[in-house]
C-alpha cells in the first residue's frame, strides 16, 4: 500500500500565517514587514508543504510565484542552478519581459537553462561570467517582473546550494527589490559545524529585512490529527502510539509509517519503510524508480526515455503508477523527483554495485551521444560512477572550466582534481589531454580558492613524475607555478631559488612564459634585493608590453610600485593606479593584489582608518569575483580584524573572523581562530586553554598563526605571573617561525618585549635569588630585540609607527625590570622618560590596547616617582579604555597598583596610608629597606620610619608578623 498524503495543512497554521503576514501576502496584513524569510527545519518536517501552501495563498492574493531548486550533485557543482530555473520559468511565462532584460544584460543569457548544457565553447577570458553583472541583472529581472504584480521567489533546499548561489542570495538579501518577496528553505539538520550555509544563515539573520521561521516537529496532538486524516478510524491506539513514537513529530515519517501500517508491515528502520513502497510496485515501475534514483534528485522525461529500454507507453504507465503511489512527484518543467530525498537515497543505496554501474553507464551513453541534454557536471558524475574514465576526465575538465568561468574556483578545483585523479589511476593513457596544462589550471583554481598548500602539492607531484628527458618548457612552466604558489604560503622551500631555475629553463622559450617566470622571480626577490627585483621586473614588463600580455603588465606595474621606483613616487599612488588599470581591464585578481598592497601600506604607516577602507574594498571586490578565500582577500580580512583590534573594536574584529558554518581553507580557519584567541584570552583574559592547545598543531605550517597564538600564550602567562611560561612560549614561536621566515623576523621584537614585561611584572614578587636567575634570560631577550632592530636598520620602509612603538616599549620594559628587580636600577627620571616615550609612540600608532597597557605601567612608574596626579591621570585613561574593551588583565593590573579606591567597610584598612600600604606589600615579599627605597625612589631612612609606623599600627613585633596580620585582615 503506498504511503498516504493529505492535502490539509495540519499543525502549520501559525507558521503559514506568520509567513504570509511578514511578507505582506495576506490582504489583512496590508504592509510587508520583511522582504525575505528563511525557512529551516529537519528533513521531512514539512518545509515544502508549507511553501506550497504559501504559494497557493500568494496566487490567491494576485501574486506571481517562481521557484528554483538546489540539487545534490554530490561531488559535482553547477553554479546558480536555482536562478537558471527561475530565469527559464520567466522566459516561458513572460518572454517579453525576459527579452527586454536580456537585451540590457547580455551576461545573464549564460544562465539560461539551454546555455547550461554541455558545449565545446566553454567560456573563458572575456566570456567569463562577471558576478557583479549577474547580480545586478538578476535583480533587474525580478524588478521588471514585479512591475506587473508582486512576485514571490522561492529557493528550496539551500543546504545543497553551491557557493555562487549562496553569494547571489546574499546579494538579494542585502539589496531588496521592491515588489519582490524572497523565501529560502534549508535543512537545519544538515548544517553541521563546518557546513558553509551555517555561517551564511547567521550573517543573513543580521541583515535588516531578513527573518527566519524554524519549523519544529509537530506537537503530539497534531501528529494524532495527521494520523487520523490519513487513516480515519482504521488504526488501533497501539498502532498510533507506535507511529507517533517512531515519527517523533516528523510529518513525512508519519505518512510513511501510516502507509506501511495499513498493510501490516511496520519495519524497524525508516529505510525499510521507504523500501516497502518499491516492493509493492510492479517490476516495470520498480525499474523506472531505480533509474530515477541513479539520475539524482530530478530527472527529465527525455533523459529517462533515453536511458530506459521501455517504449513510450510502458514508461509513461510506470511513471504514472509511481506518481499515484506517491513515490515520485511531477515537478514543474517536466521533471520527476522522489517525493522526499530520503526515499531516493534509500532506493539508490539498495541498488547492487553492478546495477549502479550499469545505470550510470546508460546515463553516460545518453548524455554523451546527445540523446538527452545535460551539463558537463552531470556527465562527469555519471561517468565516474560508471568507471568510464575517458569520458569522466573530459567532462570533469569541461565542468571545471565552466565553474571557473562563472566565478566558482572551489568547484572548479574539485572537478580538475577529479580529472587528475582519474588520469593518474587510469590503466591506459587518455589521448588529447595536456596533463601539464591541466595541472597548472588546477593549481590556479586551488590558489583562487585559497588552498595554496594543496596547489603546491599537486604541482610538486607532477614535477616529480616528469621523465628525465622532459622539455625545459614543461619543467620551467611547472616551476614557475610552484614558485608563484610558494610566495603565497609559508614554507621551508625557497621560492627565490625555484623561480630562478624557472627563468633559466625558459630563457629560450616563448616570451609569454619567460615574462611570467621573470615576474615571479622579481616577486621572490622583493625589497630584500630590490635592485635585482627591479631589473627582472623591467625585463618582464618589456616582454609583456611587446607581446600584448595585459594581465601580466598590470601585475608588473603593481610589483614595480613597491620597489621604490626612480623618481620617488609614493608606492600608494602606483598601487592605486595599478588597481584602477586592472579594474578597467576586467582583471579581478591583479586588482585584488594591488589593493591588498595598498591596504598594507596604510596599515604600516599607522593610518588604520584608510587601511580598513581598502581592506573592505578588497573583500567586497573578491565577493564579486568569487575569490573570497583566495590569499589576498582572506589576508585582508585578517588584517582588517587586526586594524579593528588596534582601534579597540574587539567585538567587530571577532565577528569578522567568525567562520562558523563556512568552509574556509584550513590555514585561514586556524589563523582567524588564533586572532580570536588573542582577543578573548590575550586582551580580555578569558579562559580557552584547549583552543590554544589545538592551535599548537598549526604553528609549524603558518608563521603568523604561530606568532598570534604564541603572543596570546605569552600574554596569558604574564597575567598569571608566570614569566617562565612566557619565555617557553617565546622560544617555541621562534623555533616554529624561523624555518618558515628568517631568524630576525620583525614580530620577534614584540614577542621578546612582551616576555621582558612578564619578567618585570613578576620581579616585584620574587626573591633576590629568583631575580638574579632571571637576569640572564632578560638580557637574552633584550639582545634578541636589539638584533631585530639591527637587522631592519637598512630598510627604512619597514620601520613604521608600530615598529617604533615596540622599539620604545623594549627600552621601557627593560628599565622597568631593572627597577623592579633592583638590578642596576635606573633613576626615576630615566624610567619616567622611557615610559613617556613609549606612551608617545603608542599614541602615534593609535593602538588602543597598547596605549592602555603603556598607561597602566606609566601610572605605576609615576606613582613610585611621587607624581600622584600624573599617575592618577594615566590610570584613569587606561581604566576607561580597559573597561570599554573588557580587558580584565589591565583592570587587574590597575587594581594591583592601588589605583582603584580600597573598600571602605573595614576600619583596619583605613589605618594605613597609601605609601604605607605600598611598603607593607614589599615587606611581605621579603624586600629589605634598601631595596624598597630604591624601588620607590625614597631614602632608606624614610622606609625605616614607615616600617616602624606599620608595625605600631598593626601591633606587630616583627616584619614577618606584620605581613601575617595584614594578610589576615585583607590588607594584602
XYZ file of N, CA, C and O in Angstrom, residues 277-393:
468
model
N 7.657 0.650 -0.202
C 6.940 1.235 -1.332
C 7.356 0.573 -2.642
O 6.544 0.327 -3.520
N 8.664 0.295 -2.786
C 9.135 -0.331 -4.012
C 8.638 -1.765 -4.123
O 8.309 -2.243 -5.212
N 8.593 -2.453 -2.982
C 8.166 -3.851 -3.006
C 6.722 -3.989 -3.473
O 6.343 -5.026 -4.016
N 5.928 -2.949 -3.240
C 4.520 -3.038 -3.609
C 4.260 -2.594 -5.049
O 3.133 -2.662 -5.520
N 5.313 -2.102 -5.748
C 5.155 -1.683 -7.144
C 5.410 -2.863 -8.062
O 6.102 -3.829 -7.710
N 4.886 -2.774 -9.277
C 5.171 -3.824 -10.258
C 6.615 -3.686 -10.722
O 7.272 -2.668 -10.527
N 7.121 -4.722 -11.360
C 8.538 -4.772 -11.723
C 8.931 -3.650 -12.658
O 10.004 -3.053 -12.523
N 8.080 -3.337 -13.631
C 8.416 -2.267 -14.583
C 8.542 -0.932 -13.859
O 9.482 -0.158 -14.111
N 7.621 -0.654 -12.951
C 7.680 0.605 -12.201
C 8.917 0.641 -11.314
O 9.585 1.678 -11.199
N 9.259 -0.500 -10.693
C 10.463 -0.530 -9.856
C 11.698 -0.241 -10.678
O 12.608 0.457 -10.226
N 11.751 -0.762 -11.884
C 12.911 -0.488 -12.754
C 13.032 1.003 -13.035
O 14.114 1.581 -12.979
N 11.912 1.658 -13.316
C 11.936 3.098 -13.598
C 12.353 3.877 -12.362
O 13.158 4.822 -12.434
N 11.836 3.487 -11.195
C 12.179 4.184 -9.957
C 13.679 4.046 -9.671
O 14.330 4.993 -9.219
N 14.241 2.889 -9.941
C 15.681 2.706 -9.736
C 16.487 3.587 -10.686
O 17.535 4.132 -10.323
N 16.001 3.728 -11.918
C 16.679 4.623 -12.862
C 16.657 6.064 -12.340
O 17.672 6.779 -12.375
N 15.488 6.473 -11.826
C 15.367 7.834 -11.287
C 16.339 8.022 -10.112
O 16.943 9.090 -9.962
N 16.504 7.011 -9.269
C 17.402 7.133 -8.112
C 18.851 7.336 -8.552
O 19.613 8.038 -7.900
N 19.235 6.734 -9.659
C 20.598 6.899 -10.163
C 20.787 8.239 -10.852
O 21.908 8.747 -10.943
N 19.674 8.816 -11.328
C 19.774 10.091 -12.044
C 20.119 11.234 -11.109
O 20.781 12.190 -11.498
N 19.710 11.166 -9.852
C 19.889 12.287 -8.947
C 18.539 12.739 -8.421
O 17.546 12.017 -8.491
N 18.503 13.969 -7.936
C 17.272 14.449 -7.299
C 16.142 14.595 -8.308
O 14.992 14.289 -8.006
N 16.421 15.091 -9.491
C 15.394 15.284 -10.512
C 15.900 14.754 -11.844
O 17.099 14.717 -12.094
N 14.970 14.362 -12.681
C 15.349 13.866 -13.996
C 14.237 14.211 -14.978
O 13.048 14.133 -14.646
N 14.630 14.615 -16.152
C 13.640 14.973 -17.168
C 13.060 13.718 -17.809
O 13.686 12.648 -17.802
N 11.887 13.896 -18.376
C 11.261 12.763 -19.065
C 12.124 12.338 -20.248
O 12.273 11.139 -20.520
N 12.709 13.321 -20.919
C 13.538 12.989 -22.071
C 14.739 12.148 -21.697
O 15.092 11.198 -22.412
N 15.398 12.480 -20.602
C 16.555 11.705 -20.184
C 16.143 10.309 -19.735
O 16.831 9.317 -20.030
N 15.024 10.212 -19.035
C 14.528 8.885 -18.651
C 14.235 8.030 -19.881
O 14.570 6.846 -19.934
N 13.614 8.657 -20.867
C 13.287 7.921 -22.091
C 14.540 7.450 -22.795
O 14.572 6.348 -23.373
N 15.589 8.275 -22.761
C 16.835 7.911 -23.440
C 17.558 6.781 -22.728
O 18.222 5.952 -23.359
N 17.437 6.738 -21.395
C 18.155 5.731 -20.619
C 17.361 4.424 -20.528
O 17.926 3.329 -20.576
N 16.058 4.532 -20.404
C 15.229 3.344 -20.251
C 15.095 2.597 -21.578
O 15.133 3.192 -22.659
N 14.918 1.289 -21.500
C 14.683 0.498 -22.704
C 13.179 0.250 -22.934
O 12.791 -0.575 -23.756
N 12.344 0.983 -22.198
C 10.897 0.829 -22.342
C 10.389 1.692 -23.492
O 10.958 2.742 -23.786
N 9.300 1.253 -24.090
C 8.698 2.121 -25.098
C 7.916 3.223 -24.381
O 7.750 3.218 -23.161
N 7.431 4.173 -25.125
C 6.788 5.353 -24.544
C 5.618 4.981 -23.653
O 5.456 5.524 -22.547
N 4.772 4.066 -24.108
C 3.585 3.711 -23.334
C 3.965 3.046 -22.018
O 3.388 3.347 -20.955
N 4.933 2.127 -22.087
C 5.351 1.443 -20.860
C 5.969 2.418 -19.871
O 5.710 2.372 -18.661
N 6.830 3.333 -20.362
C 7.479 4.307 -19.485
C 6.452 5.221 -18.838
O 6.479 5.466 -17.625
N 5.523 5.711 -19.647
C 4.500 6.610 -19.105
C 3.619 5.896 -18.089
O 3.242 6.458 -17.057
N 3.308 4.640 -18.382
C 2.493 3.878 -17.444
C 3.210 3.658 -16.121
O 2.619 3.779 -15.042
N 4.505 3.325 -16.199
C 5.278 3.107 -14.972
C 5.402 4.397 -14.164
O 5.281 4.397 -12.929
N 5.633 5.499 -14.852
C 5.740 6.786 -14.165
C 4.418 7.163 -13.498
O 4.394 7.657 -12.368
N 3.318 6.922 -14.201
C 2.023 7.245 -13.617
C 1.785 6.402 -12.361
O 1.304 6.902 -11.341
N 2.144 5.130 -12.427
C 1.982 4.274 -11.258
C 2.820 4.794 -10.086
O 2.366 4.837 -8.937
N 4.069 5.193 -10.363
C 4.955 5.698 -9.314
C 4.431 6.996 -8.712
O 4.520 7.221 -7.500
N 3.860 7.851 -9.571
C 3.308 9.113 -9.082
C 2.073 8.862 -8.226
O 1.910 9.452 -7.149
N 1.201 7.994 -8.706
C -0.008 7.702 -7.950
C 0.305 7.024 -6.623
O -0.437 7.161 -5.656
N 1.404 6.296 -6.579
C 1.814 5.631 -5.339
C 2.585 6.576 -4.423
O 3.063 6.159 -3.364
N 2.707 7.841 -4.815
C 3.411 8.851 -4.020
C 4.891 8.522 -3.831
O 5.516 8.931 -2.860
N 5.442 7.764 -4.744
C 6.881 7.526 -4.746
C 7.578 8.651 -5.492
O 8.583 9.195 -5.044
N 7.024 9.014 -6.637
C 7.552 10.129 -7.428
C 6.521 11.248 -7.483
O 5.331 11.008 -7.280
N 7.028 12.435 -7.736
C 6.143 13.571 -7.972
C 6.569 14.223 -9.274
O 7.721 14.115 -9.700
N 5.613 14.885 -9.907
C 5.921 15.616 -11.139
C 6.266 17.047 -10.758
O 5.483 17.727 -10.093
N 7.425 17.479 -11.185
C 7.862 18.843 -10.900
C 7.597 19.721 -12.103
O 7.428 19.243 -13.239
N 7.585 21.006 -11.846
C 7.395 21.931 -12.956
C 8.588 21.833 -13.894
O 9.721 21.638 -13.489
N 8.323 21.972 -15.147
C 9.384 21.846 -16.131
C 9.499 20.456 -16.700
O 10.444 20.149 -17.425
N 8.531 19.589 -16.350
C 8.530 18.259 -16.948
C 9.544 17.313 -16.364
O 9.995 16.394 -17.052
N 9.929 17.503 -15.106
C 10.895 16.599 -14.481
C 10.213 15.792 -13.394
O 9.157 16.159 -12.878
N 10.827 14.685 -13.051
C 10.333 13.823 -11.998
C 11.334 13.820 -10.850
O 12.548 13.920 -11.060
N 10.796 13.682 -9.646
C 11.647 13.610 -8.457
C 10.980 12.715 -7.439
O 9.760 12.480 -7.485
N 11.780 12.201 -6.510
C 11.202 11.446 -5.407
C 10.435 12.406 -4.510
O 10.806 13.567 -4.349
N 9.366 11.899 -3.946
C 8.560 12.761 -3.094
C 9.376 13.282 -1.920
O 9.118 14.352 -1.404
N 10.367 12.534 -1.513
C 11.289 13.012 -0.491
C 12.680 12.479 -0.820
O 12.829 11.345 -1.257
N 13.679 13.314 -0.590
C 15.051 12.923 -0.934
C 15.466 11.651 -0.215
O 16.228 10.836 -0.759
N 14.993 11.463 1.025
C 15.360 10.256 1.765
C 14.912 8.994 1.050
O 15.583 7.967 1.103
N 13.798 9.081 0.389
C 13.307 7.928 -0.349
C 14.241 7.618 -1.519
O 14.590 6.450 -1.760
N 14.633 8.643 -2.236
C 15.555 8.428 -3.347
C 16.878 7.852 -2.884
O 17.455 6.959 -3.524
N 17.381 8.352 -1.757
C 18.642 7.842 -1.233
C 18.512 6.375 -0.835
O 19.423 5.570 -1.074
N 17.389 6.034 -0.236
C 17.182 4.646 0.175
C 17.138 3.714 -1.025
O 17.713 2.622 -1.014
N 16.465 4.164 -2.073
C 16.376 3.336 -3.280
C 17.761 3.176 -3.906
O 18.157 2.065 -4.299
N 18.500 4.264 -3.990
C 19.831 4.192 -4.606
C 20.763 3.289 -3.800
O 21.513 2.477 -4.353
N 20.728 3.420 -2.468
C 21.587 2.588 -1.628
C 21.240 1.107 -1.737
O 22.075 0.243 -1.465
N 19.994 0.815 -2.139
C 19.555 -0.576 -2.236
C 19.989 -1.225 -3.548
O 19.854 -2.432 -3.717
N 20.503 -0.424 -4.483
C 20.965 -0.988 -5.754
C 22.213 -1.825 -5.542
O 23.063 -1.507 -4.690
N 22.345 -2.887 -6.321
C 23.570 -3.675 -6.297
C 24.680 -2.918 -7.000
O 24.432 -2.085 -7.886
N 25.953 -3.139 -6.627
C 27.059 -2.405 -7.251
C 27.048 -2.480 -8.778
O 27.219 -1.463 -9.460
N 26.842 -3.669 -9.309
C 26.813 -3.801 -10.756
C 25.638 -3.079 -11.383
O 25.732 -2.523 -12.482
N 24.516 -3.076 -10.663
C 23.327 -2.395 -11.146
C 23.568 -0.890 -11.214
O 23.186 -0.222 -12.180
N 24.220 -0.343 -10.191
C 24.533 1.089 -10.197
C 25.428 1.440 -11.375
O 25.192 2.412 -12.094
N 26.503 0.658 -11.546
C 27.451 0.947 -12.623
C 26.750 0.908 -13.983
O 26.999 1.750 -14.848
N 25.861 -0.075 -14.169
C 25.168 -0.179 -15.459
C 24.264 1.021 -15.695
O 24.226 1.576 -16.803
N 23.531 1.432 -14.661
C 22.636 2.574 -14.818
C 23.413 3.852 -15.127
O 23.027 4.636 -15.997
N 24.514 4.064 -14.422
C 25.316 5.265 -14.691
C 25.911 5.209 -16.108
O 26.015 6.236 -16.775
N 26.283 4.013 -16.533
C 26.801 3.878 -17.896
C 25.719 4.230 -18.918
O 26.002 4.837 -19.963
N 24.481 3.864 -18.635
C 23.381 4.217 -19.539
C 23.206 5.738 -19.610
O 22.928 6.292 -20.683
N 23.335 6.406 -18.464
C 23.241 7.865 -18.471
C 24.394 8.481 -19.268
O 24.207 9.451 -20.004
N 25.589 7.926 -19.113
C 26.744 8.427 -19.872
C 26.484 8.298 -21.361
O 26.748 9.220 -22.146
N 25.956 7.150 -21.749
C 25.681 6.917 -23.161
C 24.650 7.916 -23.683
O 24.832 8.526 -24.752
N 23.587 8.126 -22.942
C 22.524 9.038 -23.385
C 23.021 10.473 -23.482
O 22.747 11.188 -24.454
N 23.780 10.918 -22.464
C 24.285 12.293 -22.464
C 25.396 12.471 -23.482
O 25.459 13.475 -24.198
N 26.292 11.492 -23.552
C 27.433 11.607 -24.456
C 27.050 11.541 -25.921
O 27.671 12.199 -26.760
N 26.040 10.752 -26.245
C 25.616 10.610 -27.637
C 24.621 11.681 -28.062
O 24.160 11.687 -29.205
N 24.270 12.557 -27.113
C 23.345 13.633 -27.461
C 21.893 13.213 -27.502
O 21.051 13.955 -28.006
N 21.574 12.013 -27.007
C 20.175 11.582 -26.993
C 19.374 12.290 -25.908
O 18.156 12.186 -25.847
N 20.071 12.980 -25.025
C 19.430 13.795 -23.994
C 20.396 14.915 -23.636
O 21.609 14.811 -23.863
N 19.848 16.001 -23.112
C 20.694 17.140 -22.762
C 21.026 17.102 -21.276
O 20.278 16.560 -20.465
N 22.164 17.673 -20.918
C 22.603 17.726 -19.527
C 23.866 18.550 -19.429
O 24.407 19.017 -20.431
N 24.339 18.738 -18.232
C 25.531 19.547 -18.008
C 26.778 18.674 -17.974
O 26.706 17.455 -17.794
N 27.911 19.333 -18.112
C 29.177 18.608 -18.005
C 29.333 18.011 -16.616
O 29.884 16.918 -16.452
N 28.858 18.731 -15.589
C 28.961 18.211 -14.228
C 28.163 16.922 -14.073
O 28.608 15.969 -13.429
N 26.976 16.872 -14.663
C 26.167 15.658 -14.600
C 26.862 14.507 -15.326
O 26.922 13.377 -14.834
N 27.377 14.805 -16.503
C 28.063 13.761 -17.266
C 29.270 13.243 -16.494
O 29.523 12.035 -16.440
N 30.025 14.153 -15.889
C 31.205 13.741 -15.120
C 30.804 12.845 -13.957
O 31.452 11.824 -13.687
N 29.738 13.202 -13.275
C 29.286 12.404 -12.137
C 28.910 10.990 -12.570
O 29.334 10.002 -11.957
N 28.129 10.885 -13.625
C 27.713 9.554 -14.081
C 28.899 8.757 -14.624
O 28.994 7.541 -14.377
N 29.789 9.412 -15.333
C 30.930 8.694 -15.903
C 31.857 8.173 -14.807
O 32.391 7.058 -14.900
N 32.063 8.970 -13.758
C 32.902 8.500 -12.649
C 32.286 7.269 -11.997
O 32.977 6.292 -11.698
N 30.985 7.338 -11.768
C 30.341 6.224 -11.089
C 30.200 5.002 -11.985
O 30.045 3.885 -11.489
N 30.289 5.222 -13.289
C 30.269 4.099 -14.232
C 31.677 3.615 -14.549
O 31.847 2.665 -15.317
N 32.676 4.305 -13.965
C 34.088 3.993 -14.214
C 34.446 4.127 -15.688
O 35.266 3.386 -16.222
N 33.825 5.083 -16.366
C 34.156 5.409 -17.750
C 35.166 6.556 -17.702
O 34.817 7.727 -17.814
N 36.430 6.224 -17.550
C 37.441 7.230 -17.258
C 37.645 8.255 -18.368
O 37.727 9.454 -18.085
N 37.762 7.853 -19.620
C 37.972 8.882 -20.650
C 36.868 9.935 -20.667
O 37.134 11.137 -20.742
N 35.626 9.488 -20.576
C 34.507 10.442 -20.576
C 34.513 11.261 -19.294
O 34.318 12.487 -19.314
N 34.758 10.613 -18.182
C 34.755 11.320 -16.898
C 35.835 12.390 -16.864
O 35.626 13.491 -16.343
N 36.995 12.078 -17.430
C 38.099 13.048 -17.432
C 37.732 14.281 -18.249
O 37.861 15.423 -17.791
